[in-house]
Coordinates of C-alpha atoms in Angstrom, one line a residue:
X4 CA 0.0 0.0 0.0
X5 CA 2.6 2.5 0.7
X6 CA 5.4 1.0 -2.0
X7 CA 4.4 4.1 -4.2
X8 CA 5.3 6.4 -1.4
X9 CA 9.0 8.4 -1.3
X10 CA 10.4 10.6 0.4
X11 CA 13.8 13.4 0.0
X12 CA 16.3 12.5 2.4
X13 CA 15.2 15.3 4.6
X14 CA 11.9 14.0 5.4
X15 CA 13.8 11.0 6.6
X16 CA 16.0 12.7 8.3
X17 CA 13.0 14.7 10.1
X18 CA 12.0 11.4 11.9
X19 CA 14.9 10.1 13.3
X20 CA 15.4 11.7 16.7
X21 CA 14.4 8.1 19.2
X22 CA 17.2 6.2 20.4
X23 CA 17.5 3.2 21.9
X24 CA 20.7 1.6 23.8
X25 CA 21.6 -2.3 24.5
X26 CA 24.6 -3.8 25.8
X27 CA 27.1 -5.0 23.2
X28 CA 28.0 -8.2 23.8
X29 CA 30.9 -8.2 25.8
X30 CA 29.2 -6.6 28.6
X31 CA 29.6 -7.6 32.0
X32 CA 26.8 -8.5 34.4
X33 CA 27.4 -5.3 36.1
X34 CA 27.5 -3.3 32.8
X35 CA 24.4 -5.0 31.7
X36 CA 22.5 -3.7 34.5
X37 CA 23.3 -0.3 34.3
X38 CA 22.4 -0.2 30.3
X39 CA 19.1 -2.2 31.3
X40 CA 18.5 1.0 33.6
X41 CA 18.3 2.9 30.5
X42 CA 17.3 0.5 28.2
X43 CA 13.8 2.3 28.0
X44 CA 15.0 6.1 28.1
X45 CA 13.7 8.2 25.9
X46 CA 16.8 9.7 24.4
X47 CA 16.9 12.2 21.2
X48 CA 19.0 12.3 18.5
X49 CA 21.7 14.5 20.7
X50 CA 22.0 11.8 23.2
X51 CA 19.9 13.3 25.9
X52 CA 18.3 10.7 28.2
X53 CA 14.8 11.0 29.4
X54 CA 13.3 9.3 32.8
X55 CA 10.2 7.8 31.4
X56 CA 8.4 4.6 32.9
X57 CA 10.3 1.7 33.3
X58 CA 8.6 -2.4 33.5
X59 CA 10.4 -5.3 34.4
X60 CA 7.8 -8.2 33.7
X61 CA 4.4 -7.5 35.7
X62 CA 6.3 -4.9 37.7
X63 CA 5.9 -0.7 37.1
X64 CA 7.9 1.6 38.4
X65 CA 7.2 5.4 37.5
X66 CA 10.3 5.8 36.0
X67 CA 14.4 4.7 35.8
X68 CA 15.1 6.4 39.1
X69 CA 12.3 4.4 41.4
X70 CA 13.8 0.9 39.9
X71 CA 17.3 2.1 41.1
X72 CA 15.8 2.8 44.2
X73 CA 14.2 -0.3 44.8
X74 CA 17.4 -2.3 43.6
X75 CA 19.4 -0.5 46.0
X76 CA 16.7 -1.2 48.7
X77 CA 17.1 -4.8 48.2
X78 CA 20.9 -4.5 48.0
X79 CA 20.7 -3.1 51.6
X80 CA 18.1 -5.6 52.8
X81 CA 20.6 -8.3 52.3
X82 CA 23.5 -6.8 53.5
X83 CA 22.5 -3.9 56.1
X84 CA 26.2 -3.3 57.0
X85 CA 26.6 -1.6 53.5
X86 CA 26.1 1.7 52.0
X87 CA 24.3 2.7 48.8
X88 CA 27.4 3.6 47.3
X89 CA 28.9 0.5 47.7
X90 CA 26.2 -1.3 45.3
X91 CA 27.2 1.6 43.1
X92 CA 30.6 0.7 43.6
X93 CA 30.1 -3.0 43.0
X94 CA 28.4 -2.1 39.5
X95 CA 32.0 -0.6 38.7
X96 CA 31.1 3.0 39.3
X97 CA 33.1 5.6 40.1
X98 CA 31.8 8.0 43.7
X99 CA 33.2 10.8 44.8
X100 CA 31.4 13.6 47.3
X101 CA 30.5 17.0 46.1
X102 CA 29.0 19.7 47.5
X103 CA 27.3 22.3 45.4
X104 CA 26.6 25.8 45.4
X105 CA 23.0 25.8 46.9
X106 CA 24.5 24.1 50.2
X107 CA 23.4 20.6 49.1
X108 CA 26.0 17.7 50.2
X109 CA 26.0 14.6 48.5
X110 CA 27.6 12.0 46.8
X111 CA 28.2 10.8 43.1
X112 CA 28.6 7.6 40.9
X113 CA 29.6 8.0 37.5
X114 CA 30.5 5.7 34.4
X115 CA 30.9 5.3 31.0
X116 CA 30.0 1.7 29.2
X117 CA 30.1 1.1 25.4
X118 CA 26.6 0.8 24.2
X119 CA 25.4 -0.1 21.1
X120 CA 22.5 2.4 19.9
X121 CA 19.2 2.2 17.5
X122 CA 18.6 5.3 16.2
X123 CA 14.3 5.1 15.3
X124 CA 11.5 7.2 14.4
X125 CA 9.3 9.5 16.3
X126 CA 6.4 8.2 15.6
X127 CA 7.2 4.1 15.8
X128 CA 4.2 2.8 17.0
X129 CA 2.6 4.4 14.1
X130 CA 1.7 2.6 10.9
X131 CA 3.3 3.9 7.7
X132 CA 6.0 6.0 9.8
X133 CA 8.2 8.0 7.5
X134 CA 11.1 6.2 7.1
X135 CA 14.8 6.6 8.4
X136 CA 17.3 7.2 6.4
X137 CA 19.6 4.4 5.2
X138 CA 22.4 4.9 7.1
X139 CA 20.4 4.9 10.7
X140 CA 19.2 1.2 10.2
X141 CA 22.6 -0.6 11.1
X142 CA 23.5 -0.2 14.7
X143 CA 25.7 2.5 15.4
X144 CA 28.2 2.0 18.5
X145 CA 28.2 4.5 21.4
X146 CA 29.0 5.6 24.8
X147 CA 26.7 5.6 27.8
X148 CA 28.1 8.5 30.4
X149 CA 25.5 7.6 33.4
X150 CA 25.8 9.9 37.0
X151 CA 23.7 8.9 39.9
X152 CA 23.6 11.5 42.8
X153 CA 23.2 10.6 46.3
X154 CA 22.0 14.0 47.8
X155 CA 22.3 14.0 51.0
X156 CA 18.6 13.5 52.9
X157 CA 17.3 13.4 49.8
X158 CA 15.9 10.9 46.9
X159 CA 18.6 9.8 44.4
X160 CA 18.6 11.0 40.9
X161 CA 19.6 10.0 37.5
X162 CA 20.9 11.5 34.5
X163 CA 21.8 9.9 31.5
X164 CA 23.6 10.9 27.7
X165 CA 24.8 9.0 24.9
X166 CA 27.5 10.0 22.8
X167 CA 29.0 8.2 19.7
X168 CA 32.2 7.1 18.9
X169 CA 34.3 9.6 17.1
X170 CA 33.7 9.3 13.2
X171 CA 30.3 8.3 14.2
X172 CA 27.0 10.1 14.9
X173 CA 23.9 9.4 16.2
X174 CA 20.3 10.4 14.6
X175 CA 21.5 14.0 13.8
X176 CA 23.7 14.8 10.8

């Protein structure tokens, strides 16, 4: 039905702003979690995560940063001598403290993991999408940069980006 259709490399181009990031595949257990953290973040086509919901079979969470929560909750339930940095730690993380400039103590887990990322449509979950350009279909490779901050007295927070390789790009020319 829609074989007849085209479209100028611009309109393809005009669709492709959805990313998606799995773990390549020599990804370590604790790599793979992190990246399954963000597996369903809504980044655009400059890399910038969103929170959006996240599911894990019959189980909803709100979004990425309640699922961290609750793993970290259970992390603690089995071992109450630890510290929430430590399962950070254990996931290969970096933490440091920081203090910022509104008086708010904390601490910080960062890392980096290669990623490999799906660069898709806008509107995917509609039929007869505009298509992406050619050269977004193959899997591009890329770089996860994920922080988590441990303010103190406060709820944790996430923040996520994706950056490609150099030479590459993601859904952006």
């Amino acid at each position: 039905m829609l074989g007849g259709c085209h479209y100028t490399e611009e309109q393809k181009w005009s669709v492709c702003c959805v990313l998606y990031v799995q773990a390549d595949q020599s990804a370590t257990d604790e790599a793979r979690t992190v990246i399954g953290w963000h597996r369903q973040s809504d980044y655009d086509g400059n890399g910038r995560g969103g929170q959006g919901s996240y599911s894990e079979g019959k189980t909803f969470y709100s979004d990425k940063d309640e699922k961290i929560r609750s793993d970290v909750a259970a992390f603690l339930d089995d071992d109450p001598g630890k510290r929430a940095t430590d399962y950070f730690v254990g996931l290969g993380m970096a933490c440091s403290s920081y203090s910022s400039a509104s008086g708010t103590d904390g601490t910080r887990c960062e890392i980096s993991l290669p990623v490999r990322v799906i660069c898709g449509p806008t509107y995917r979950f509609l039929p007869g999408t505009t298509p992406i350009p050619e050269q977004m279909k193959r899997p591009l490779v890329g770089v996860l940069h994920v922080s988590v901050d441990l303010p103190t007295g406060r709820a944790l927070k996430t923040s996520s980006r994706v950056d490609p390789i150099p030479g590459e790009q993601l859904c952006h020319r």
